[in-house]
């Protein structure tokens, strides 16, 4: 009997695939169900890379390779761990997507102000092919965004010189900027995010290219710094010319009142604080979340006067230091939002990006501080990492791309039976180096 399923796992073609009898349809449904289960099992990625730091900083930081192939006898186990030759580097971000085969994967080592370039051509044994120092006059690389030509854009949080804010002791503490690097890590061009007269430093945090209209969108937020301007910047992508700097407006709750938390120890509206992660929408607009949990839509991006509007705000607890809306992932037209202050992931329908609507929510056990999301390109799984200071495990979740519903993957558990993959352990394949921390992870097919 020939069975047929469409690309959404639908059984809608079963009746036409076999005849019209009820018995035939029944067997077709069973066949389609089994075919879908087999397809999911065979198409999930094989490995998960986790960028890890030695917690006591006495041993090398490393990349752990975890088996995430369902049905494997070593599912959920660390297969290898590769030291990178750096200690106390505070491993932070990978690129948000794995680059094409043959290219090197960029990651940042925050405390040491370095980028590493990882050769993953031998999936079980990733190795550091090159280590890059910061591009003068910039310091502290953060996000990395891949361009269609294989180059990368790197956002730097600071540059040489003092902060423009009076009394700010960050040193160096001047405005951040951008560097474009080629696929081998060579500098192509740089540009400063500085705007004359700005009394708060602009700390270039995340970057989203819009190559169709020759634009680049960047945000401004702190890592370890004292201050940052709450702005979004629009650049010409082809030459990194800064075109516009837009202040984030106050983020309003559905009742029309501003969201206020205790972030920065003030009673000022907090939802707009630290514009964080921009993503391009299907209609050509850019949607972004602030770390304070206001959502903003950027329109008229190719014009001389782009427009930034608050379109949604998550009502986080007023007692939290901040909302901690962090690194999202978009599946179909659902924006999956880790919210650290609520230990949650919230799924928003952004089919109309001017009017996001919550459709699903899950809460993690304990004090899990939801932060980083990355999706398996071969299944409906996502890996969830934690905020700096809480990075002792990662959790796996799943999403229904048709409805936006999310749920925990209960099969992904540590050796002690707890949900997720714990970093609290005495040994790793490379040695008895003790507990580790891990912030970012990517699936490797």
Coordinates of C-alpha atoms in Angstrom, one line a residue, residues 45-50 52 64-80 381 383 393-396 398 409-425 427-429 443:
X45 CA 19.8 16.5 13.9
X46 CA 22.5 14.2 15.2
X47 CA 24.6 16.6 17.4
X48 CA 24.2 19.6 19.7
X49 CA 27.2 21.9 20.1
X50 CA 27.3 23.8 23.5
X52 CA 31.0 26.1 27.5
X64 CA 30.8 20.0 24.1
X65 CA 29.2 17.7 21.5
X66 CA 26.0 16.1 22.8
X67 CA 24.1 13.3 21.1
X68 CA 20.6 14.5 20.4
X69 CA 19.5 11.8 17.8
X70 CA 16.4 10.2 19.2
X71 CA 16.6 6.5 19.5
X72 CA 20.4 6.6 19.8
X73 CA 21.8 4.5 22.6
X74 CA 23.9 7.5 23.7
X75 CA 21.0 10.0 23.4
X76 CA 21.5 12.9 25.8
X77 CA 25.1 12.0 26.5
X78 CA 28.3 14.1 25.9
X79 CA 30.2 12.3 23.1
X80 CA 33.3 14.6 23.0
X381 CA 12.9 20.8 18.6
X383 CA 17.3 24.2 22.7
X393 CA 21.7 23.4 32.4
X394 CA 19.7 23.6 29.1
X395 CA 16.2 22.4 28.3
X396 CA 14.7 21.1 25.1
X398 CA 9.1 21.5 20.8
X409 CA 10.6 17.6 25.4
X410 CA 10.3 15.2 28.4
X411 CA 12.7 12.7 26.8
X412 CA 15.7 15.0 27.0
X413 CA 17.0 14.4 30.6
X414 CA 20.2 14.4 32.6
X415 CA 21.7 11.3 34.1
X416 CA 20.0 12.1 37.4
X417 CA 16.6 12.1 35.7
X418 CA 16.1 15.9 35.9
X419 CA 14.7 17.7 32.9
X420 CA 17.2 18.9 30.4
X421 CA 21.0 18.6 30.2
X422 CA 22.9 19.5 33.4
X423 CA 26.4 21.0 33.4
X424 CA 26.8 20.1 37.1
X425 CA 29.2 17.2 36.8
X427 CA 34.1 15.0 34.5
X428 CA 33.9 15.7 30.8
X429 CA 35.4 13.6 28.0
X443 CA 22.2 21.8 16.4

